[in-house]
Coordinates of C-alpha atoms in Angstrom, one line a residue:
Chain I
X12 CA -48.3 259.7 121.2
X13 CA -46.8 256.8 123.1
X14 CA -49.5 254.6 121.8
X15 CA -48.6 255.3 118.2
X16 CA -45.0 254.7 119.0
X17 CA -45.7 251.3 120.5
X18 CA -47.9 250.4 117.6
X19 CA -45.1 251.3 115.2
X20 CA -42.4 249.6 117.2
X21 CA -44.4 246.4 117.1
X22 CA -44.9 246.8 113.3
X23 CA -41.1 246.5 112.7
X24 CA -40.4 243.0 111.8
X25 CA -36.7 242.8 112.5
X26 CA -36.5 239.0 112.1
X27 CA -37.6 239.2 108.4
X28 CA -34.9 238.9 105.7
X29 CA -33.5 242.3 104.7
X30 CA -35.2 244.2 102.0
X31 CA -32.1 246.2 101.4
X32 CA -28.6 245.3 102.3
X33 CA -25.6 247.7 101.9
X34 CA -22.3 246.1 102.6
X35 CA -19.2 248.3 102.8
X36 CA -20.4 250.6 100.0
X37 CA -17.9 253.2 98.8
X38 CA -18.3 255.9 96.2
X39 CA -16.2 258.8 95.0
X40 CA -17.2 261.8 93.0
X41 CA -13.8 262.4 91.3
X42 CA -11.4 262.7 94.2
X43 CA -14.2 263.3 96.7
X44 CA -14.9 260.3 98.9
X45 CA -18.7 260.6 99.3
X46 CA -19.6 257.2 100.8
X47 CA -17.2 255.5 103.1
X48 CA -17.8 251.9 104.0
X49 CA -21.5 252.4 104.4
X50 CA -23.2 249.3 105.7
X51 CA -26.9 249.1 106.5
X52 CA -29.6 246.5 106.6
X53 CA -33.2 247.5 106.2
X54 CA -35.8 244.8 107.1
X55 CA -39.0 244.3 105.2
X56 CA -41.6 246.7 106.6
X57 CA -39.0 248.7 108.4
X58 CA -39.0 252.5 108.2
X59 CA -35.7 254.2 108.3
X60 CA -35.1 257.9 108.5
X61 CA -31.7 259.2 107.3
X62 CA -30.5 262.5 108.6
X63 CA -27.3 264.4 108.6
X64 CA -25.8 267.7 107.5
X65 CA -25.8 268.6 103.8
X66 CA -23.1 267.0 101.8
X67 CA -23.0 264.0 104.2
X68 CA -23.8 261.5 101.5
X69 CA -27.3 260.6 102.6
X70 CA -28.9 261.4 99.2
X71 CA -26.1 259.7 97.4
X72 CA -26.7 256.6 99.5
X73 CA -30.3 256.2 98.7
X74 CA -29.7 257.1 95.1
X75 CA -27.3 254.2 95.0
X76 CA -30.1 251.9 96.0
X77 CA -32.0 252.2 92.7
X78 CA -28.7 253.0 90.8
X79 CA -29.4 256.6 89.9
X80 CA -25.8 256.7 91.2
X81 CA -23.4 253.8 90.8
X82 CA -21.3 252.7 93.8
X83 CA -17.7 251.7 93.1
X84 CA -17.0 249.3 96.0
X85 CA -19.0 247.1 98.1
X86 CA -22.3 245.3 97.6
X87 CA -25.9 246.4 97.5
X88 CA -28.7 243.9 97.5
X89 CA -32.3 244.8 97.0
X90 CA -34.9 242.1 97.6
X91 CA -31.9 239.7 97.4
X92 CA -30.9 240.9 93.9
X93 CA -27.4 242.4 93.7
X94 CA -27.0 245.7 91.9
X95 CA -24.5 245.4 89.1
X96 CA -24.1 246.3 85.4
X97 CA -26.8 243.6 84.7
X98 CA -29.6 245.7 83.1
X99 CA -32.1 242.9 83.6
X100 CA -31.5 242.8 87.3
X101 CA -31.7 246.6 87.4
X102 CA -35.1 246.6 85.7
X103 CA -36.3 244.1 88.3
X104 CA -35.1 246.2 91.1
X105 CA -36.4 249.5 89.8
X106 CA -39.8 248.0 89.3
X107 CA -39.9 247.2 93.0
X108 CA -38.4 250.4 94.3
X109 CA -40.4 253.7 94.2
X110 CA -38.7 257.0 94.6
X111 CA -39.9 260.5 95.6
X112 CA -37.6 263.4 94.8
X113 CA -37.0 266.7 96.5
X114 CA -38.0 268.6 93.3
X115 CA -41.0 266.3 92.6
X116 CA -39.9 265.6 89.0
X117 CA -43.4 265.2 87.7
X118 CA -43.7 265.0 83.9
X119 CA -45.0 268.5 83.1
X120 CA -46.4 267.6 79.6
X121 CA -48.6 264.8 81.0
X122 CA -51.7 265.1 83.1
X123 CA -51.7 264.0 86.7
X124 CA -53.5 260.8 85.7
X125 CA -51.0 260.1 82.8
X126 CA -48.1 260.7 85.2
X127 CA -49.5 258.0 87.3
X128 CA -50.5 255.5 84.6
X129 CA -47.4 255.7 82.3
X130 CA -45.1 253.3 84.1
X131 CA -47.8 250.8 85.1
X132 CA -49.0 250.6 81.5
X133 CA -45.5 250.4 79.9
X134 CA -43.4 248.7 82.6
X135 CA -46.0 246.5 84.3
X136 CA -47.9 246.0 81.0
X137 CA -51.2 246.7 82.8
X138 CA -54.3 247.4 80.7
X139 CA -55.0 251.1 80.5
X140 CA -58.3 251.0 82.2
X141 CA -57.0 249.0 85.1
X142 CA -54.0 251.4 85.4
X143 CA -56.4 254.4 85.5
X144 CA -58.5 252.8 88.2
X145 CA -55.4 252.0 90.2
X146 CA -54.1 255.6 89.7
X147 CA -57.5 257.0 90.9
X148 CA -57.3 254.8 93.9
X149 CA -53.9 256.2 94.9
X150 CA -54.8 259.7 94.0
X151 CA -57.8 259.4 96.3
X152 CA -55.4 258.1 99.0
X153 CA -53.2 261.1 98.7
X154 CA -56.5 263.1 98.7
X155 CA -56.3 264.8 95.3
X156 CA -58.5 262.7 92.9
X157 CA -60.2 265.9 91.7
X158 CA -56.9 267.1 90.1
X159 CA -56.5 264.0 87.9
X160 CA -57.1 265.8 84.6
X161 CA -54.9 268.8 85.4
X162 CA -51.3 269.3 84.6
X163 CA -48.5 269.4 87.2
X164 CA -47.9 273.1 86.5
X165 CA -51.4 273.9 87.7
X166 CA -50.9 272.3 91.2
X167 CA -49.3 273.7 94.3
X168 CA -45.9 272.2 95.5
X169 CA -47.5 270.1 98.2
X170 CA -50.1 268.7 95.8
X171 CA -47.3 268.0 93.2
X172 CA -45.3 266.1 95.8
X173 CA -48.4 264.0 96.8
X174 CA -48.9 263.2 93.1
X175 CA -45.3 262.1 93.0
X176 CA -45.9 259.8 95.9
X177 CA -49.0 258.4 94.2
X178 CA -47.1 258.0 90.9
X179 CA -44.5 255.9 92.7
X180 CA -47.1 253.8 94.5
X181 CA -48.9 253.0 91.3
X182 CA -46.0 250.7 90.4
X183 CA -46.9 248.8 93.6
X184 CA -43.3 249.0 94.9
X185 CA -42.2 246.9 97.8
X186 CA -39.8 249.7 98.9
X187 CA -40.1 253.5 98.8
X188 CA -37.2 255.9 98.9
X189 CA -37.8 259.5 99.8
X190 CA -35.1 262.0 99.0
X191 CA -35.8 265.1 101.1
X192 CA -39.4 265.1 100.0
X193 CA -40.3 268.3 101.9
X194 CA -37.2 270.4 101.5
X195 CA -38.5 272.3 98.4
X196 CA -41.9 273.0 99.9
X197 CA -43.3 276.1 101.6
X198 CA -43.8 275.5 105.3
X199 CA -47.6 275.4 105.1
X200 CA -47.4 272.5 102.6
X201 CA -44.9 270.4 104.5
X202 CA -47.6 269.0 106.8
X203 CA -49.9 267.7 104.0
X204 CA -47.0 265.7 102.5
X205 CA -45.8 264.4 105.9
X206 CA -49.3 263.3 106.7
X207 CA -49.4 261.4 103.4
X208 CA -46.1 259.7 104.3
X209 CA -47.3 258.8 107.8
X210 CA -50.4 257.3 106.2
X211 CA -48.1 255.3 104.0
X212 CA -45.9 254.2 106.8
X213 CA -49.0 252.8 108.6
X214 CA -49.7 250.4 105.7
X215 CA -46.4 248.7 106.5
X216 CA -44.4 249.9 103.5
X217 CA -40.7 249.6 103.7
X218 CA -39.4 253.1 103.6
X219 CA -36.1 254.9 103.6
X220 CA -36.5 258.6 104.0
X221 CA -33.9 261.3 103.9
X222 CA -35.4 264.2 105.8
X223 CA -34.7 266.9 108.4
X224 CA -38.2 266.5 109.8
X225 CA -37.4 265.3 113.3
X226 CA -41.1 265.2 114.3
X227 CA -41.7 262.8 111.4
X228 CA -38.7 260.7 112.4
X229 CA -40.0 260.4 116.0
X230 CA -43.5 259.5 114.8
X231 CA -42.8 256.8 112.2
X232 CA -39.2 255.8 112.1
X233 CA -38.2 252.4 113.5
X234 CA -34.6 253.5 113.2
X235 CA -32.8 256.7 112.5
X236 CA -29.5 256.7 110.7
X237 CA -27.2 259.7 111.2
X238 CA -24.6 260.3 108.5
X239 CA -21.8 262.7 108.4
X240 CA -19.0 263.1 105.8
X241 CA -20.0 260.0 104.0
X242 CA -20.1 257.7 107.0
X243 CA -22.9 256.3 109.1
X244 CA -22.0 257.7 112.5
X245 CA -24.9 256.5 114.6
X246 CA -27.9 254.2 114.2
X247 CA -30.7 253.8 116.7
X248 CA -34.3 254.2 117.7
X249 CA -35.4 257.8 117.2
X250 CA -36.1 258.7 120.9
X251 CA -32.9 257.1 122.0
X252 CA -30.8 258.6 119.3
X253 CA -32.2 262.1 119.8
X254 CA -32.1 262.2 123.5
X255 CA -28.7 260.4 124.1
X256 CA -26.5 261.3 121.2
X257 CA -23.3 259.3 121.6
X258 CA -21.0 261.4 119.4
X259 CA -20.0 265.0 119.3
X260 CA -21.0 265.2 115.6
X261 CA -24.6 264.1 116.3
X262 CA -24.8 266.5 119.2
X263 CA -23.7 269.4 117.1
X264 CA -26.1 268.4 114.3
X265 CA -29.0 268.1 116.7
X266 CA -28.3 271.5 118.3
X267 CA -28.2 273.1 114.8
X268 CA -31.4 271.4 113.7
X269 CA -33.2 272.5 116.9
X270 CA -31.8 276.1 116.6
X271 CA -33.2 276.2 113.1
X272 CA -36.8 275.4 114.3
Chain T
X24 CA -35.9 314.6 97.0
X25 CA -36.4 311.9 99.5
X26 CA -38.2 314.3 101.8
X27 CA -41.2 314.3 99.6
X28 CA -41.8 310.6 99.9
X29 CA -41.4 310.7 103.6
X30 CA -43.9 313.5 104.0
X31 CA -46.4 311.7 101.9
X32 CA -47.0 309.0 104.5
X33 CA -50.3 310.5 105.8
X34 CA -53.2 308.0 105.9
X35 CA -55.4 308.0 102.9
X36 CA -59.0 306.7 102.8
X37 CA -59.4 303.7 100.5
X38 CA -60.2 305.1 97.1
X39 CA -63.1 303.9 95.1
X40 CA -61.9 301.9 92.1
X41 CA -62.1 304.0 88.9
X42 CA -60.8 303.4 85.4
X43 CA -57.6 305.0 84.1
X44 CA -57.9 308.4 82.4
X45 CA -59.3 308.1 78.9
X46 CA -56.3 309.8 77.5
X47 CA -54.1 306.9 78.6
X48 CA -56.0 303.9 77.6
X49 CA -57.5 302.6 74.4
X50 CA -56.7 303.7 70.9
X51 CA -56.1 307.4 71.8
X52 CA -53.8 306.5 74.6
X53 CA -51.9 304.0 72.5
X54 CA -51.4 306.6 69.7
X55 CA -50.3 309.2 72.2
X56 CA -47.8 307.0 73.9
X57 CA -46.3 305.4 70.8
X58 CA -46.7 307.8 68.0
X59 CA -47.0 311.4 69.3
X60 CA -45.1 311.4 72.6
X61 CA -43.1 314.5 71.7
X62 CA -42.4 316.9 68.8
X63 CA -39.6 314.6 67.4
X64 CA -41.7 311.5 67.5
X65 CA -44.7 313.4 66.0
X66 CA -42.5 314.6 63.2
X67 CA -41.1 311.1 62.5
X68 CA -44.6 309.6 62.6
X69 CA -46.0 312.1 60.1
X70 CA -43.0 311.8 57.8
X71 CA -43.2 308.0 57.8
X72 CA -46.9 308.0 57.4
X73 CA -46.5 310.3 54.3
X74 CA -43.9 307.9 52.8
X75 CA -45.9 304.8 53.4
X76 CA -49.0 306.3 51.9
X77 CA -47.1 307.6 48.8
X78 CA -45.5 304.2 48.3
X79 CA -48.7 302.3 48.8
X80 CA -50.5 304.5 46.3
X81 CA -47.7 304.0 43.8
X82 CA -47.7 300.3 44.3
X83 CA -51.4 300.0 43.8
X84 CA -51.2 302.1 40.7
X85 CA -48.4 300.0 39.3
X86 CA -49.7 296.6 40.4
X87 CA -53.4 296.9 39.8
X88 CA -54.7 300.1 38.1
X89 CA -52.1 300.4 35.3
X90 CA -51.4 296.7 35.0
X91 CA -51.8 294.6 31.9
X92 CA -53.3 291.2 32.8
X93 CA -53.1 289.4 29.5
X94 CA -51.8 289.9 26.0
X95 CA -52.7 287.9 22.8
X96 CA -50.0 285.6 21.3
X97 CA -46.9 286.9 23.0
X98 CA -47.5 290.4 21.7
X99 CA -45.8 292.1 24.6
X100 CA -45.7 295.6 23.0
X101 CA -48.6 296.8 25.2
X102 CA -46.6 295.7 28.2
X103 CA -43.5 297.4 27.0
X104 CA -45.3 300.7 26.5
X105 CA -46.3 300.7 30.1
X106 CA -42.8 299.9 31.6
X107 CA -42.3 301.7 34.8
X108 CA -46.0 302.8 35.2
X109 CA -47.8 299.4 35.2
X110 CA -47.1 295.8 35.9
X111 CA -47.2 293.2 33.2
X112 CA -49.0 290.3 34.8
X113 CA -49.5 288.9 31.4
X114 CA -46.1 287.2 31.8
X115 CA -47.5 285.3 34.8
X116 CA -50.6 284.5 32.9
X117 CA -48.5 283.2 30.0
X118 CA -45.8 281.4 32.0
X119 CA -47.5 280.2 35.2
X120 CA -47.6 276.6 34.0
X121 CA -43.8 276.7 33.3
X122 CA -43.2 278.3 36.8
X123 CA -45.3 275.6 38.5
X124 CA -44.4 272.5 36.5
X125 CA -41.2 273.3 34.5
X126 CA -40.8 271.4 31.3
X127 CA -43.2 268.6 32.3
X128 CA -45.1 267.5 29.2
X129 CA -48.0 269.9 28.7
X130 CA -50.8 267.4 28.4
X131 CA -49.6 265.7 31.6
X132 CA -49.7 268.8 33.7
X133 CA -52.5 267.5 35.7
X134 CA -50.1 265.1 37.4
X135 CA -47.7 267.6 39.0
X136 CA -50.8 269.8 39.7
X137 CA -52.3 266.9 41.6
X138 CA -49.0 266.4 43.4
X139 CA -48.9 270.0 44.6
X140 CA -52.5 269.6 45.8
X141 CA -51.5 266.3 47.6
X142 CA -48.5 268.1 49.2
X143 CA -50.7 270.9 50.5
X144 CA -53.3 268.5 51.7
X145 CA -50.7 266.5 53.5
X146 CA -49.4 269.7 55.2
X147 CA -52.9 270.6 56.3
X148 CA -53.8 267.2 57.6
X149 CA -50.4 266.9 59.4
X150 CA -51.0 270.3 61.0
X151 CA -54.2 269.3 62.7
X152 CA -53.7 267.8 66.1
X153 CA -56.6 265.5 65.8
X154 CA -54.8 263.6 63.1
X155 CA -51.7 263.1 65.3
X156 CA -51.9 259.4 65.5
X157 CA -49.8 256.4 64.4
X158 CA -51.8 256.3 61.2
X159 CA -50.4 259.7 60.1
X160 CA -47.1 258.1 59.4
X161 CA -48.8 255.6 57.1
X162 CA -50.6 258.5 55.4
X163 CA -47.3 260.1 54.8
X164 CA -45.7 257.0 53.3
X165 CA -48.8 256.4 51.2
X166 CA -49.1 260.0 49.9
X167 CA -45.4 260.3 49.2
X168 CA -45.4 257.0 47.3
X169 CA -48.4 258.2 45.3
X170 CA -46.6 261.4 44.4
X171 CA -43.6 259.4 43.2
X172 CA -45.9 257.3 41.0
X173 CA -47.7 260.3 39.6
X174 CA -44.5 262.1 38.8
X175 CA -42.7 259.2 37.2
X176 CA -45.7 257.5 35.6
X177 CA -45.1 254.5 33.4
X178 CA -48.0 252.7 35.1
X179 CA -51.8 252.8 34.9
X180 CA -51.6 254.3 31.4
X181 CA -49.6 257.3 32.5
X182 CA -46.7 257.9 30.2
X183 CA -43.2 257.7 31.8
X184 CA -41.7 261.2 32.4
X185 CA -38.0 261.2 33.1
X186 CA -36.8 263.3 36.1
X187 CA -35.0 265.7 33.8
X188 CA -38.3 267.1 32.7
X189 CA -39.7 267.7 36.1
X190 CA -39.5 271.3 37.4
X191 CA -41.0 274.3 39.0
X192 CA -42.9 274.5 42.3
X193 CA -43.4 270.7 42.5
X194 CA -39.6 270.2 42.6
X195 CA -39.3 272.7 45.4
X196 CA -42.0 270.9 47.3
X197 CA -40.5 267.5 46.7
X198 CA -37.0 268.5 47.8
X199 CA -38.3 270.3 50.9
X200 CA -40.9 267.8 52.0
X201 CA -38.9 264.6 51.4
X202 CA -35.8 266.4 52.7
X203 CA -37.3 267.5 56.0
X204 CA -39.5 264.4 56.5
X205 CA -36.4 262.2 56.3
X206 CA -33.9 264.6 57.9
X207 CA -36.0 265.1 61.0
X208 CA -36.0 261.5 62.2
X209 CA -32.3 261.3 61.2
X210 CA -31.7 264.4 63.3
X211 CA -33.4 263.0 66.3
X212 CA -31.3 259.8 66.2
X213 CA -28.1 261.8 65.7
X214 CA -29.0 264.1 68.6
X215 CA -29.7 261.1 70.8
X216 CA -26.5 259.4 69.6
X217 CA -24.4 262.5 70.4
X218 CA -25.5 262.2 74.0
X219 CA -25.0 258.4 74.1
X220 CA -22.8 256.8 76.7
X221 CA -21.4 254.5 74.0
X222 CA -18.2 256.1 72.7
X223 CA -18.4 254.6 69.1
X224 CA -21.9 255.9 68.5
X225 CA -21.1 259.2 70.0
X226 CA -18.0 259.7 68.0
X227 CA -19.8 258.7 64.8
X228 CA -22.6 261.3 65.4
X229 CA -20.1 264.0 66.3
X230 CA -18.1 263.3 63.2
X231 CA -21.2 263.4 61.0
X232 CA -22.5 266.7 62.4
X233 CA -19.1 268.4 62.3
X234 CA -18.2 267.2 58.8
X235 CA -21.5 268.2 57.3
X236 CA -21.8 271.5 59.1
X237 CA -18.2 272.4 58.1
X238 CA -19.0 272.6 54.4
X239 CA -21.5 274.8 52.5
X240 CA -24.6 273.1 51.0
X241 CA -23.5 274.2 47.6
X242 CA -20.3 272.1 47.8
X243 CA -22.3 269.1 49.1
X244 CA -24.6 269.5 46.1
X245 CA -21.6 269.7 43.8
X246 CA -20.2 266.6 45.3
X247 CA -23.5 264.8 44.9
X248 CA -23.8 265.7 41.3
X249 CA -20.2 265.6 40.1
X250 CA -18.1 263.5 42.4
X251 CA -20.5 260.9 43.6
X252 CA -21.2 259.3 40.2
X253 CA -17.4 258.8 39.8
X254 CA -17.4 256.4 42.7
X255 CA -20.3 254.4 41.3
X256 CA -19.6 251.2 39.3
X257 CA -19.7 251.5 35.5
X258 CA -23.2 251.6 34.2
X259 CA -24.9 252.3 37.4
X260 CA -26.5 255.7 37.7
X261 CA -28.5 257.3 40.4
X262 CA -31.0 259.9 39.5
X263 CA -29.6 263.5 39.8
X264 CA -32.6 264.6 41.8
X265 CA -32.2 261.8 44.2
X266 CA -28.6 262.7 44.7
X267 CA -29.5 266.3 45.4
X268 CA -32.2 265.1 47.7
X269 CA -29.7 263.0 49.6
X270 CA -27.4 265.9 50.0
X271 CA -30.2 268.0 51.3
X272 CA -31.3 265.3 53.8
X273 CA -27.8 264.9 55.1
X274 CA -27.2 268.7 55.4
X275 CA -30.6 269.4 57.0
X276 CA -30.1 266.4 59.3
X277 CA -26.9 267.8 60.8
X278 CA -28.4 271.2 61.5
X279 CA -31.7 269.8 62.9
X280 CA -29.7 267.4 65.1
X281 CA -28.0 270.3 66.8
X282 CA -31.4 272.0 67.3
X283 CA -32.8 268.9 68.8
X284 CA -29.8 268.4 71.0
X285 CA -30.3 271.9 72.3
X286 CA -33.8 270.8 73.4
X287 CA -32.4 267.6 75.0
X288 CA -29.9 269.6 77.0
X289 CA -32.4 272.1 78.3
X290 CA -34.4 269.4 80.1
X291 CA -33.6 269.0 83.8
X292 CA -31.7 265.9 85.0
X293 CA -34.7 265.2 87.3
X294 CA -36.8 264.2 84.3
X295 CA -34.4 261.5 83.3
X296 CA -34.0 260.3 86.9
X297 CA -37.8 260.2 87.4
X298 CA -38.2 258.1 84.3
X299 CA -35.3 255.8 85.3
X300 CA -36.6 255.4 88.8
X301 CA -40.0 254.3 87.4
X302 CA -38.2 251.6 85.5
X303 CA -38.9 252.9 82.0
X304 CA -36.6 251.5 79.4
X305 CA -34.3 253.9 77.4
X306 CA -36.7 254.1 74.4
X307 CA -39.8 254.4 76.6
X308 CA -38.1 257.2 78.5
X309 CA -36.9 258.9 75.3
X310 CA -40.3 258.5 73.5
X311 CA -42.7 259.4 76.3
X312 CA -40.8 261.8 78.5
X313 CA -37.7 263.3 76.9
X314 CA -38.5 263.9 73.3
X315 CA -42.1 265.3 73.7
X316 CA -40.7 267.9 76.1
X317 CA -37.4 268.6 74.3
X318 CA -39.1 269.0 70.9
X319 CA -41.7 271.5 72.1
X320 CA -39.0 273.5 73.7
X321 CA -37.2 273.9 70.3
X322 CA -40.2 274.6 68.1
X323 CA -39.0 278.2 67.3
X324 CA -35.5 277.2 66.2
X325 CA -36.9 274.0 64.5
X326 CA -39.3 276.0 62.4
X327 CA -36.5 278.5 61.7
X328 CA -34.4 275.7 60.3
X329 CA -37.4 274.3 58.4
X330 CA -38.1 277.7 56.7
X331 CA -34.4 278.1 56.0
X332 CA -34.2 274.8 54.2
X333 CA -37.4 275.3 52.3
X334 CA -35.7 278.3 50.7
X335 CA -32.3 276.7 50.5
X336 CA -33.7 274.0 48.1
X337 CA -33.4 276.8 45.5
X338 CA -29.6 276.2 45.5
X339 CA -30.2 273.1 43.4
X340 CA -30.2 275.4 40.4
X341 CA -26.4 275.2 40.4
X342 CA -26.6 271.5 39.5
X343 CA -29.2 272.1 36.8
X344 CA -32.4 271.1 38.6
X345 CA -35.4 273.3 37.8
X346 CA -36.9 274.3 41.1
X347 CA -39.4 277.1 41.5
X348 CA -36.9 279.9 41.4
X349 CA -34.9 278.5 38.5
X350 CA -38.2 278.0 36.6
X351 CA -39.1 281.6 37.2
X352 CA -35.7 282.7 36.0
X353 CA -35.9 280.6 32.9
X354 CA -39.4 281.7 32.1
X355 CA -38.1 285.2 31.2
X356 CA -35.3 284.1 29.0
X357 CA -37.5 284.0 25.9
X358 CA -37.0 287.2 24.0
X359 CA -40.6 288.2 23.9
X360 CA -40.8 288.1 27.7
X361 CA -37.4 289.5 28.6
X362 CA -37.4 292.4 31.0
X363 CA -40.4 291.3 33.1
X364 CA -38.3 290.0 35.9
X365 CA -39.9 292.1 38.6
X366 CA -43.3 290.5 38.0
X367 CA -42.0 287.0 37.9
X368 CA -39.8 287.4 41.0
X369 CA -42.6 289.0 42.9
X370 CA -44.8 286.1 42.1
X371 CA -42.2 283.5 42.9
X372 CA -41.4 285.4 46.1
X373 CA -45.1 285.4 47.0
X374 CA -45.3 281.7 46.6
X375 CA -42.3 281.2 48.9
X376 CA -43.7 283.7 51.3
X377 CA -47.1 281.9 51.5
X378 CA -45.4 278.6 52.5
X379 CA -42.9 280.1 54.9
X380 CA -45.4 282.4 56.5
X381 CA -47.9 279.5 56.9
X382 CA -45.2 277.5 58.7
X383 CA -44.3 280.5 60.9
X384 CA -47.8 281.3 61.9
X385 CA -48.6 277.6 62.5
X386 CA -45.6 277.2 64.7
X387 CA -46.6 280.2 66.8
X388 CA -50.0 278.7 67.4
X389 CA -48.6 275.3 68.1
X390 CA -46.1 276.7 70.6
X391 CA -48.8 278.5 72.4
X392 CA -51.0 275.5 72.6
X393 CA -48.3 273.0 73.6
X394 CA -46.9 275.2 76.3
X395 CA -50.3 276.3 77.6
X396 CA -49.9 274.3 80.8
X397 CA -46.6 276.0 81.8
X398 CA -43.4 274.2 82.4
X399 CA -43.0 272.6 85.7

């Protein structure tokens, strides 16, 4: 266990320019202040796990990174490009940022293979044959190449989520965002998805992952971000953060998480 | 009462599988459960069966056994002698060309006949999934143009036939096909526009839908035929059929737009977000992800609207266009054939029924096939 941790710690390149930079980001849903002065830098190749109680703004934060939600104050830079109303810049950013959702959001009317090849063919302008080869490569990596001709409805939840990961990877993104990828899964399927994500982390992918899976956080995260009520309360290495929580809020949260397991 | 279930908890050896009692499955079981489950149900079943058989025998007698199939030279006396006991199909025999083609010149009837065949062929080709390619749109444009050329004539040695002389089934098919073929894309654009973030586009689409839905089709047709020409500059005249066609397109478009919008709204937000996150553009997202799913969700109401409009084309009779129903009605104005309305209306009804039932059956098959893989 400690060997893997050492390996991962050395993989974090903290001196590289930030892949993602959030600077004093604020957002409101109506009168509700959901993000309060959120600032966070994520280095290239870094793996960040975001945790916190529900309603703490963690999903909103990562959804701001590819502008599924728009922030109202502050600056967000992805790969050095600032998120704004500039649609061209947004296209450039979305092409480089893959996202995996809690509810998979596969396209139910397309086969698994078509789900994976659609964006590479139309956004990346990749020839169909090449896109299919690439898709099969990633489907093999998430260990479901034999399901390529099936439709999402014919797969289990865990398989669907792995397809969703493969679909995002087919765009060859530089950054991957995971929005509670295992929360909608039955317990016996959580592991297969987490294994896939660990495998992905080992390739050096920049990842931001909202999750309650503390085991996963300990295993792959370079840093853990704890959010509560729209603020980043604590940031630190997973072991340090979990064993020496500095704030009452994190202590309460950790005790609730542990009780839940 | 609850004691019984409590006492019944003794262990039972696993029973060998056996089939249900013969009295409860198969045809006998079905009859017993649905038709003869009690004395009241048995009585109703027997009574209805008696009435259905009586009526069916009466109809067969009237429609086939006692019917007159043809009479020489409009001599309808043989028919009149049989009134009430036998059908006079001679009226259909005599007037079928008028019902199908209206007052189109007799020696040119092959042209509308060919048009009807082209329409039916177009429907069949479009219904087959293996022809669902980009080329299908070209086929539609080609065939519809060809139909226009055939009907008007004036080229290739075909004499020109003014629109006033068109009529019958071919008019119904023209109004319905052109109407729905143009209203459907319009409806999709309006439905998308109504969900647009751009306020001007959204307002325009809402205005269009609400204005058109707020008035009856008949008043739109009146406007098209009476008021619209008043606004045109002197000397300029747009064909009456074309104006009616426009009114139908605008009317059908508003209704179909709301059907399509219903489909758009029933899609989960996640589908939009997944498409956005992959970097698909608005039109890519709409064309590949949103519409294919939204449209297959609304196949039943869509076909419902299609069928409704196919029949609503008969309203053009009020502005003096001879569609199938009007042609049928006019066919029995001639004194010799007066009084044979039942036969004519049954025939016209049967023609409408064939088209509508085909649409309905086809949509059921399509729905089953497209939704085979389950949703999500």
